Short mmCIF file of C-alpha atoms in Angstrom, two decimals:
data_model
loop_
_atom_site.label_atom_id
_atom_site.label_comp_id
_atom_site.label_asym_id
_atom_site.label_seq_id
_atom_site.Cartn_x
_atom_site.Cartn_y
_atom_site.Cartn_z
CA UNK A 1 -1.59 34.11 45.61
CA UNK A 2 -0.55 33.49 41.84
CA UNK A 3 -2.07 30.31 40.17
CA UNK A 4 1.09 28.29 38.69
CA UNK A 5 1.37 28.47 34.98
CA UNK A 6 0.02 25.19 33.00
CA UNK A 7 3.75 24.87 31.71
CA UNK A 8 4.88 25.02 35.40
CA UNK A 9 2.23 23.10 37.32
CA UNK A 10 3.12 19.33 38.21
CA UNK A 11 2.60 16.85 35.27
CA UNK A 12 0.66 13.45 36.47
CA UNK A 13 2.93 10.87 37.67
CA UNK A 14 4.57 8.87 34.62
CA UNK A 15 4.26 5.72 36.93
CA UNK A 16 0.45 6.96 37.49
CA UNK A 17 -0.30 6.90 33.77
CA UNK A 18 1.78 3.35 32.69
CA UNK A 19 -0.29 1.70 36.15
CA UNK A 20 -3.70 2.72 34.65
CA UNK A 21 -2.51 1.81 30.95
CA UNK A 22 -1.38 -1.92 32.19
CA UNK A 23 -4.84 -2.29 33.89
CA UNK A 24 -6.95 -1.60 31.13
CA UNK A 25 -4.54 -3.84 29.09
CA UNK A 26 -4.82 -6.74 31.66
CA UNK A 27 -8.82 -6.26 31.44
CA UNK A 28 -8.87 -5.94 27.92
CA UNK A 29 -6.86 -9.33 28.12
CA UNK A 30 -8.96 -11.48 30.55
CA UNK A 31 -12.05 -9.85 28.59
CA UNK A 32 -10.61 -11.74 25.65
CA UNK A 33 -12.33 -15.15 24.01
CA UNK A 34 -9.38 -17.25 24.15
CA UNK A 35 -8.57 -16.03 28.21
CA UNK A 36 -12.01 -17.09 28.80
CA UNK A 37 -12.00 -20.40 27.41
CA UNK A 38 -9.00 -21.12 28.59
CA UNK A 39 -9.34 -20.03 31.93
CA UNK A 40 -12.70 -21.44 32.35
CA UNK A 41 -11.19 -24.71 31.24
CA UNK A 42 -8.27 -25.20 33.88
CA UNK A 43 -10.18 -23.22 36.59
CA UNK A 44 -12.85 -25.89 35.85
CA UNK A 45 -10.40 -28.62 35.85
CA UNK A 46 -8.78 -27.75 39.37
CA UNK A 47 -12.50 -27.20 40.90
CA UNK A 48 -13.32 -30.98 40.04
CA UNK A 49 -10.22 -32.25 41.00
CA UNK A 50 -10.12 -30.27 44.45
CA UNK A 51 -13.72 -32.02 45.42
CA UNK A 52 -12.45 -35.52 44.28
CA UNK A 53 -9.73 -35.29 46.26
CA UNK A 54 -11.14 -34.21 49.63
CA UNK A 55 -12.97 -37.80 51.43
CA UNK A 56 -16.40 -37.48 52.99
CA UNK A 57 -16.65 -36.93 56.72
CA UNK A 58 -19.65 -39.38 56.82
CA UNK A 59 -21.78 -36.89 58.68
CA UNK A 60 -22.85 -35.01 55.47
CA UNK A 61 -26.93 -34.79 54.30
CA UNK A 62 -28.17 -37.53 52.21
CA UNK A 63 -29.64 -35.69 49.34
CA UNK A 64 -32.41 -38.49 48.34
CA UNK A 65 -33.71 -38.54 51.74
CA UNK A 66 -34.10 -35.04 52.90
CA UNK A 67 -35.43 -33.97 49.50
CA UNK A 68 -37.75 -37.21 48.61
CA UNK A 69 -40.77 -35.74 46.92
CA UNK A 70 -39.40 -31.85 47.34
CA UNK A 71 -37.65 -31.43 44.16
CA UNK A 72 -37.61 -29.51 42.14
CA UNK A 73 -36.15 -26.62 44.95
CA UNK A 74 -34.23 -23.47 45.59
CA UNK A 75 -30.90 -24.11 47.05
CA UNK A 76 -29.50 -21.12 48.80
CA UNK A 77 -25.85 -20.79 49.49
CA UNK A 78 -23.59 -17.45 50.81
CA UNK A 79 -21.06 -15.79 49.01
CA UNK A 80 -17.46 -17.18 48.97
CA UNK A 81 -19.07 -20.17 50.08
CA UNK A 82 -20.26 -21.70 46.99
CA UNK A 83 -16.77 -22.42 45.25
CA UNK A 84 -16.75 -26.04 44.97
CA UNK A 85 -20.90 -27.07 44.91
CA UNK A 86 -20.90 -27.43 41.16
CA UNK A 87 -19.04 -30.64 41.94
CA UNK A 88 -21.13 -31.91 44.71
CA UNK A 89 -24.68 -31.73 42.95
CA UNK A 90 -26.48 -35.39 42.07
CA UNK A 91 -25.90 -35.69 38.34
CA UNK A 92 -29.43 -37.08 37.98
CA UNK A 93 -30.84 -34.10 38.91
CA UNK A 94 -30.74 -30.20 36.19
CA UNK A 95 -29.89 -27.69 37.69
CA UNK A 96 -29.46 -23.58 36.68
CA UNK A 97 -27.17 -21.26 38.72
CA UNK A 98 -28.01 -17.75 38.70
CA UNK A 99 -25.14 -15.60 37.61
CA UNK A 100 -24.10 -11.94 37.39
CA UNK A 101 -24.99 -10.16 34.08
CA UNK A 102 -21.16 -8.05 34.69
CA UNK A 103 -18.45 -8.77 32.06
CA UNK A 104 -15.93 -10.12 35.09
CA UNK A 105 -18.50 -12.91 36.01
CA UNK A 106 -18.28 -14.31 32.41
CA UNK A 107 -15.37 -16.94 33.11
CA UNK A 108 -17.57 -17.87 36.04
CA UNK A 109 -20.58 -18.53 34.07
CA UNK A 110 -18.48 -21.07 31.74
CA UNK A 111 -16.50 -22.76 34.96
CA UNK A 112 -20.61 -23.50 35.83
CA UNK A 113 -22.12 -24.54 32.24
CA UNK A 114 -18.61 -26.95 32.06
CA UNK A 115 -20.10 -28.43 35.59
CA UNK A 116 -23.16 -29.19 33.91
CA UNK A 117 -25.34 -26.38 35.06
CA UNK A 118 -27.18 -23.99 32.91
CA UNK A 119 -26.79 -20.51 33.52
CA UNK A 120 -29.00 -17.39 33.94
CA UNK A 121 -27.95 -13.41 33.94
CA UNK A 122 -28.96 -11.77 36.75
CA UNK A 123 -28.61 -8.12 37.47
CA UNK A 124 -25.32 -7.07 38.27
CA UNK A 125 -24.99 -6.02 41.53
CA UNK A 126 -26.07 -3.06 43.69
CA UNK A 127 -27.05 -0.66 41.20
CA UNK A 128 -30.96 0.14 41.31
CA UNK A 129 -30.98 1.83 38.00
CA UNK A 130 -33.84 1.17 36.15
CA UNK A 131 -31.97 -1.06 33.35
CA UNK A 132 -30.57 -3.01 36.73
CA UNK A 133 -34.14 -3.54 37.77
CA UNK A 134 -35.87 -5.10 34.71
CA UNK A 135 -32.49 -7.19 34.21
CA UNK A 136 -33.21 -8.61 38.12
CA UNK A 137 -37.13 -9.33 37.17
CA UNK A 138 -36.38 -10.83 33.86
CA UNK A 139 -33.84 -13.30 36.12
CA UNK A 140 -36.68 -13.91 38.33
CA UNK A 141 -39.02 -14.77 35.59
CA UNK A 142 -36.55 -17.07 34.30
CA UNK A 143 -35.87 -18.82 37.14
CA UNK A 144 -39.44 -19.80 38.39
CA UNK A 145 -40.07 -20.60 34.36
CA UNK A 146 -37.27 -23.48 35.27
CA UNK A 147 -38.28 -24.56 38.47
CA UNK A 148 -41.77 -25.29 36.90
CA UNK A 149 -39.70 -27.54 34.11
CA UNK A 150 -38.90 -29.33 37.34
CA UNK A 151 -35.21 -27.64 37.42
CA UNK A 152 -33.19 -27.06 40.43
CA UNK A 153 -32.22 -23.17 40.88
CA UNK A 154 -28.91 -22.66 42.74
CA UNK A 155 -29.27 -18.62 43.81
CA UNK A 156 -26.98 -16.92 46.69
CA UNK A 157 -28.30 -15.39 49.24
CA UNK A 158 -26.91 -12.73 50.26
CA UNK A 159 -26.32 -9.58 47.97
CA UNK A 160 -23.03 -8.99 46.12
CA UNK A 161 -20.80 -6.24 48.05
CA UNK A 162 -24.05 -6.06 50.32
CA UNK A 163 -24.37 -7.58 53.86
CA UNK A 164 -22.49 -10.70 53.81
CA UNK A 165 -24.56 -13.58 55.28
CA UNK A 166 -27.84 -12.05 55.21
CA UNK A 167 -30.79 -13.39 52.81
CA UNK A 168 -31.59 -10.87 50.39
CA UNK A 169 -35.13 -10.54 48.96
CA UNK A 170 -34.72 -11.71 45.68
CA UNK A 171 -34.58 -15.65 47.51
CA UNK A 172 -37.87 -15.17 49.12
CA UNK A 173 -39.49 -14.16 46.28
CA UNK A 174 -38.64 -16.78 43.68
CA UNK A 175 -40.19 -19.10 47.09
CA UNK A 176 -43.12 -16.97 46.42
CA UNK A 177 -44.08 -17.26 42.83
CA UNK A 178 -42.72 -20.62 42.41
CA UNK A 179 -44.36 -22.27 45.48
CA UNK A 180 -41.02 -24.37 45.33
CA UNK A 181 -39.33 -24.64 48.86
CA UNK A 182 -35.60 -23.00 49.69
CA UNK A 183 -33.19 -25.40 50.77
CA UNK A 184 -29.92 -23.52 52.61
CA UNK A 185 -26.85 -25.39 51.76
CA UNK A 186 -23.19 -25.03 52.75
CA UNK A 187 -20.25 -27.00 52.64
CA UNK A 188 -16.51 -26.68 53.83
CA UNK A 189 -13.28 -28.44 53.49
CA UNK A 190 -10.73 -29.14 56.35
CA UNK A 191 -7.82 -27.70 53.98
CA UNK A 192 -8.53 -24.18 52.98
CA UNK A 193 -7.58 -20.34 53.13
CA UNK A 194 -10.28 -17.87 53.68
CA UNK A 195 -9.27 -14.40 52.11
CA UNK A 196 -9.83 -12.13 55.17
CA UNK A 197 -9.70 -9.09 52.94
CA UNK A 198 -12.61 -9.69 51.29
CA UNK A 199 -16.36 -8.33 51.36
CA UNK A 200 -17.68 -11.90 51.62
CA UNK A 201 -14.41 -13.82 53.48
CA UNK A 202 -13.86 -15.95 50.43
CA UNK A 203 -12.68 -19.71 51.09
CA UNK A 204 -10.86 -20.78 48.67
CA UNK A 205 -10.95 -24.83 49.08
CA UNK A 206 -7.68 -26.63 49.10
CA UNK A 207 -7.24 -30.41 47.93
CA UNK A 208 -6.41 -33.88 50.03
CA UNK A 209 -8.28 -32.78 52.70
CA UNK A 210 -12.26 -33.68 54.21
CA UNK A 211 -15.51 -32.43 52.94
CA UNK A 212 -19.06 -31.86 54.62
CA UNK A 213 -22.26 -31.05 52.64
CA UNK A 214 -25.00 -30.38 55.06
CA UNK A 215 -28.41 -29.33 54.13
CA UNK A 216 -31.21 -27.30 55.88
CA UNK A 217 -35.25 -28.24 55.52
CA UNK A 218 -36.99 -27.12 53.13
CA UNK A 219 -38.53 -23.63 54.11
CA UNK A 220 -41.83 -22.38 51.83
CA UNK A 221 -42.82 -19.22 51.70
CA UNK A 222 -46.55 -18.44 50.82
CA UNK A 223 -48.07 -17.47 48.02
CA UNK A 224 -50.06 -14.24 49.48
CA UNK A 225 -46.83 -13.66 51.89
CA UNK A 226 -46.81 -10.18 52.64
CA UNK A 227 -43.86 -8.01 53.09
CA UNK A 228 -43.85 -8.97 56.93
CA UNK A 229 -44.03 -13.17 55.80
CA UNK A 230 -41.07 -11.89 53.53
CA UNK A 231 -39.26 -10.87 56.02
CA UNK A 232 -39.61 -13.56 58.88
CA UNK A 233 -38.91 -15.82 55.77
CA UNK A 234 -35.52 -14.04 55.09
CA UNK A 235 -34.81 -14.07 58.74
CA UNK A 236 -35.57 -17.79 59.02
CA UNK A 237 -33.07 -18.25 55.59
CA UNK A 238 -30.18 -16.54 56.71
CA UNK A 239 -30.71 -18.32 60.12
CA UNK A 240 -30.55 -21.86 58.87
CA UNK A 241 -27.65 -21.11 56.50
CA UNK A 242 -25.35 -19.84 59.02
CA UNK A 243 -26.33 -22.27 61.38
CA UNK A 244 -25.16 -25.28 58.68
CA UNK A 245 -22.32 -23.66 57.48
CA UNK A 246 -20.98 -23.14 61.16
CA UNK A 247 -21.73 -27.31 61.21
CA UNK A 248 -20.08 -28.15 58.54
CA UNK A 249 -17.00 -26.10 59.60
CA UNK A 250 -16.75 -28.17 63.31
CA UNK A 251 -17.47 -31.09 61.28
CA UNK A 252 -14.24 -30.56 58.93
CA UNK A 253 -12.33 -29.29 61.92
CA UNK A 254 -13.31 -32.00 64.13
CA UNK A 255 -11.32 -34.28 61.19
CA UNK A 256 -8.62 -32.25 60.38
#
């Protein structure tokens, strides 16, 4: 069989080429200083005015009371989950929020220093390259430094594009070298649309609804834990977080 001449053979798609050249254009764009701010800005806005606008249940955790004499801790949430628990920290209380080190989790990391939170890079992702790997223990390092100023860390669980809803081991480690308890949170709104489509089921919380904020007890994890103390501890994690987030989703429901 004859191979087609270059001159003959089918060019790429004209459509192909202008769909790739308005992508790179639209990520150049949102890449861009003034997208950021601004974005950050009104995303930040509509965040703070979502949570104001949803009314308590009444059957959420009292944060005082469950945490009297605990603090500083690790709060543990799930992906897709977290969206609105900037808003419902105390404001007496610091707080960092561990963050992606990718260029697309950039607007994120301002929506969450505009909350009030400081901010530290993590890895990336799922990538184990070496670079990846000193990025993740650097992020470690800085987040026990804060819990020993007596600031809260605010870390997902779960691993991004990973399992969804299943403690990773990067929570159960910071337990280990801080000696500062985890404390699962999760919180829901009666108004909301979960994006099905997604790795992680997304909820995106909707206003003029009702809210509930439950939290787990505090679980430690030993000092000399072992890779088998590790794991029961990651077990026990991802136990207590779905268990709470499936209450606070009756308890919204239950008020709807």
């Amino acid at each position: 069989m004859n191979k087609p001449d270059a001159e003959t053979a089918a060019p790429r798609p004209r459509q192909l080429r202008d769909l790739i050249d308005r992508r790179r254009v639209g990520k150049k764009l949102l890449q861009s200083e003034l997208v950021q701010r601004a974005g950050s800005a009104l995303i930040g806005w509509s965040l703070n005015s979502i949570w104001r606008s949803n009314r308590d249940t009444g059957t959420s955790t009292d944060w005082q009371t469950l945490l009297e004499g605990e603090w500083p801790v690790i709060f543990a949430l799930w992906h897709g989950q977290h969206i609105l628990m900037p808003y419902a920290a105390p404001k007496d209380r610091k707080f960092v929020s561990l963050v992606s080190r990718s260029v697309d989790a950039e607007i994120n990391a301002r929506i969450i220093e505009r909350a009030g939170y400081e901010v530290i890079r993590g890895s990336g992702g799922r990538d184990q390259g070496a670079g990846n790997r000193k990025g993740g223990v650097k992020a470690l390092l800085s987040m026990r430094d804060a819990l020993q100023r007596g600031v809260n860390v605010v870390m997902i669980a779960d691993i991004s594009k990973g399992t969804a809803r299943q403690a990773g081991k990067g929570i159960v480690t910071l337990a280990k070298i801080s000696g500062r308890p985890i404390v699962p949170v999760a919180l829901a709104t009666s108004r909301q649309r979960v994006l099905e489509k997604t790795w992680d089921k997304t909820t995106i919380n909707l206003p003029f609804g009702r809210r509930c904020l439950r939290l787990a007890p505090p679980i430690r994890v030993a000092a000399d834990a072992g890779e088998g103390e590790l794991d029961v501890a990651r077990t026990r994690v991802t136990a207590e977080l779905n268990r709470i987030t499936s209450e606070v989703m009756h308890a919204v429901e239950a008020q709807a």
